[in-house]
CSV table of C-alpha atoms in Angstrom, one decimal:
chain,number,residue,atom,x,y,z
A,1,UNK,CA,-14.3,7.7,15.3
A,2,UNK,CA,-13.4,10.7,17.5
A,3,UNK,CA,-13.1,14.2,15.8
A,4,UNK,CA,-11.4,17.2,17.4
A,5,UNK,CA,-12.4,20.7,16.3
A,6,UNK,CA,-10.3,23.7,17.2
A,7,UNK,CA,-11.6,27.2,17.2
A,8,UNK,CA,-10.6,30.8,18.5
A,9,UNK,CA,-7.5,31.4,16.3
A,10,UNK,CA,-6.9,34.8,14.8
A,11,UNK,CA,-4.5,37.7,14.2
A,12,UNK,CA,-3.7,39.9,17.2
A,13,UNK,CA,-1.1,42.4,18.2
A,14,UNK,CA,1.8,41.6,20.6
A,15,UNK,CA,0.6,41.8,24.1
A,16,UNK,CA,-3.0,40.8,23.3
A,17,UNK,CA,-4.8,37.6,24.5
A,18,UNK,CA,-6.7,34.8,22.7
A,19,UNK,CA,-8.6,31.7,23.9
A,20,UNK,CA,-8.5,28.7,21.8
A,21,UNK,CA,-11.1,25.9,22.3
A,22,UNK,CA,-11.1,22.2,21.3
A,23,UNK,CA,-14.2,20.2,21.3
A,24,UNK,CA,-14.3,16.4,20.9
A,25,UNK,CA,-17.1,14.7,19.1
A,26,UNK,CA,-18.1,11.4,17.8
A,27,UNK,CA,-18.0,8.1,19.6
A,28,UNK,CA,-17.7,8.2,23.5
A,29,UNK,CA,-14.2,9.3,24.2
A,30,UNK,CA,-12.2,7.9,27.1
A,31,UNK,CA,-9.3,10.1,27.3
A,32,UNK,CA,-6.1,9.9,29.3
A,33,UNK,CA,-5.0,13.5,28.4
A,34,UNK,CA,-5.6,16.4,26.1
A,35,UNK,CA,-3.1,18.7,24.8
A,36,UNK,CA,-2.1,21.6,22.6
A,37,UNK,CA,0.7,21.6,20.2
A,38,UNK,CA,1.9,24.2,17.7
A,39,UNK,CA,3.8,24.4,14.4
A,40,UNK,CA,5.4,27.5,13.2
A,41,UNK,CA,6.4,27.9,9.6
A,42,UNK,CA,9.6,26.0,8.8
A,43,UNK,CA,9.7,24.4,12.3
A,44,UNK,CA,8.7,21.2,13.8
A,45,UNK,CA,5.6,20.7,15.7
A,46,UNK,CA,6.1,21.4,19.4
A,47,UNK,CA,4.3,20.7,22.7
A,48,UNK,CA,2.6,23.6,24.3
A,49,UNK,CA,0.4,22.4,27.2
A,50,UNK,CA,-1.5,19.3,28.4
A,51,UNK,CA,-4.0,18.3,30.9
A,52,UNK,CA,-4.3,14.9,32.5
A,53,UNK,CA,-8.1,13.9,32.3
A,54,UNK,CA,-8.0,12.3,35.8
A,55,UNK,CA,-6.9,14.7,38.4
A,56,UNK,CA,-6.4,17.6,36.0
A,57,UNK,CA,-2.7,17.9,36.3
A,58,UNK,CA,-1.3,20.4,33.9
A,59,UNK,CA,2.0,20.7,32.0
A,60,UNK,CA,3.5,23.6,30.1
A,61,UNK,CA,6.4,24.2,27.8
A,62,UNK,CA,8.9,26.6,29.3
A,63,UNK,CA,8.3,29.1,26.5
A,64,UNK,CA,4.5,29.5,27.5
A,65,UNK,CA,4.6,28.9,31.2
A,66,UNK,CA,3.1,31.8,33.1
A,67,UNK,CA,1.4,33.2,30.0
A,68,UNK,CA,-0.8,30.3,28.8
A,69,UNK,CA,-3.3,28.3,30.7
A,70,UNK,CA,-5.1,25.1,29.8
A,71,UNK,CA,-8.4,24.3,31.2
A,72,UNK,CA,-11.4,22.1,30.5
A,73,UNK,CA,-15.2,22.1,30.7
A,74,UNK,CA,-16.7,20.2,33.6
A,75,UNK,CA,-18.9,18.2,31.2
A,76,UNK,CA,-17.8,16.6,28.0
A,77,UNK,CA,-14.4,16.8,26.4
A,78,UNK,CA,-13.7,20.4,25.7
A,79,UNK,CA,-10.4,22.0,26.5
A,80,UNK,CA,-9.4,25.6,26.2
A,81,UNK,CA,-6.0,27.3,25.9
A,82,UNK,CA,-6.0,30.9,27.3
A,83,UNK,CA,-3.1,32.7,25.8
A,84,UNK,CA,-2.0,36.0,27.3
A,85,UNK,CA,0.8,38.4,26.6
A,86,UNK,CA,1.2,37.0,23.1
A,87,UNK,CA,4.5,37.4,21.3
A,88,UNK,CA,5.3,37.3,17.7
A,89,UNK,CA,7.1,34.0,18.3
A,90,UNK,CA,3.8,32.4,19.3
A,91,UNK,CA,2.7,32.7,15.7
A,92,UNK,CA,1.9,29.1,14.6
A,93,UNK,CA,-0.8,26.7,13.8
A,94,UNK,CA,-2.2,25.3,17.0
A,95,UNK,CA,-3.4,21.8,17.2
A,96,UNK,CA,-5.5,20.0,19.7
A,97,UNK,CA,-4.7,16.4,20.5
A,98,UNK,CA,-6.0,13.7,22.6
A,99,UNK,CA,-4.5,10.5,24.1
A,100,UNK,CA,-7.1,8.0,24.4
A,101,UNK,CA,-7.2,5.2,27.0
A,102,UNK,CA,-5.0,2.4,25.6
A,103,UNK,CA,-3.0,4.6,23.2
A,104,UNK,CA,0.7,5.2,23.2
A,105,UNK,CA,0.8,8.9,23.0
A,106,UNK,CA,-1.5,11.4,21.3
A,107,UNK,CA,-3.4,9.4,18.7
A,108,UNK,CA,-6.1,11.9,17.6
A,109,UNK,CA,-5.5,15.3,16.3
A,110,UNK,CA,-7.5,18.3,15.1
A,111,UNK,CA,-7.0,20.2,11.9
A,112,UNK,CA,-5.5,23.2,13.6
A,113,UNK,CA,-6.1,26.8,14.0
A,114,UNK,CA,-3.9,29.7,12.9
A,115,UNK,CA,-2.6,32.1,15.5
A,116,UNK,CA,-0.8,35.1,14.1
A,117,UNK,CA,0.9,37.7,16.4
A,118,UNK,CA,2.3,40.9,14.8
A,119,UNK,CA,4.6,43.2,16.6
């Protein structure tokens, strides 16, 4: 069983920055990709950013491209989401997810961390 634990959320002002972290623990993880999603109140969960584990190719939602950056630690399965120039519309619960080898899509999710951006 693999567990994901997010950290780094909080309440900030518009224009501020935050860095979220996601650490995987448990049995040995063979990952295809790790990603960040978010869900704002009353809205569906949406994709934010992802990184392919082999090669490190990154993908971003249009709404965050140029402001957010996903990165990984060189050892282990830890990813970060650096969020700059935060806007009130970035307010959401942010979830980390992993697509394990052999899985169809992201099959393991963290509990989420709240990010609140006030104007």
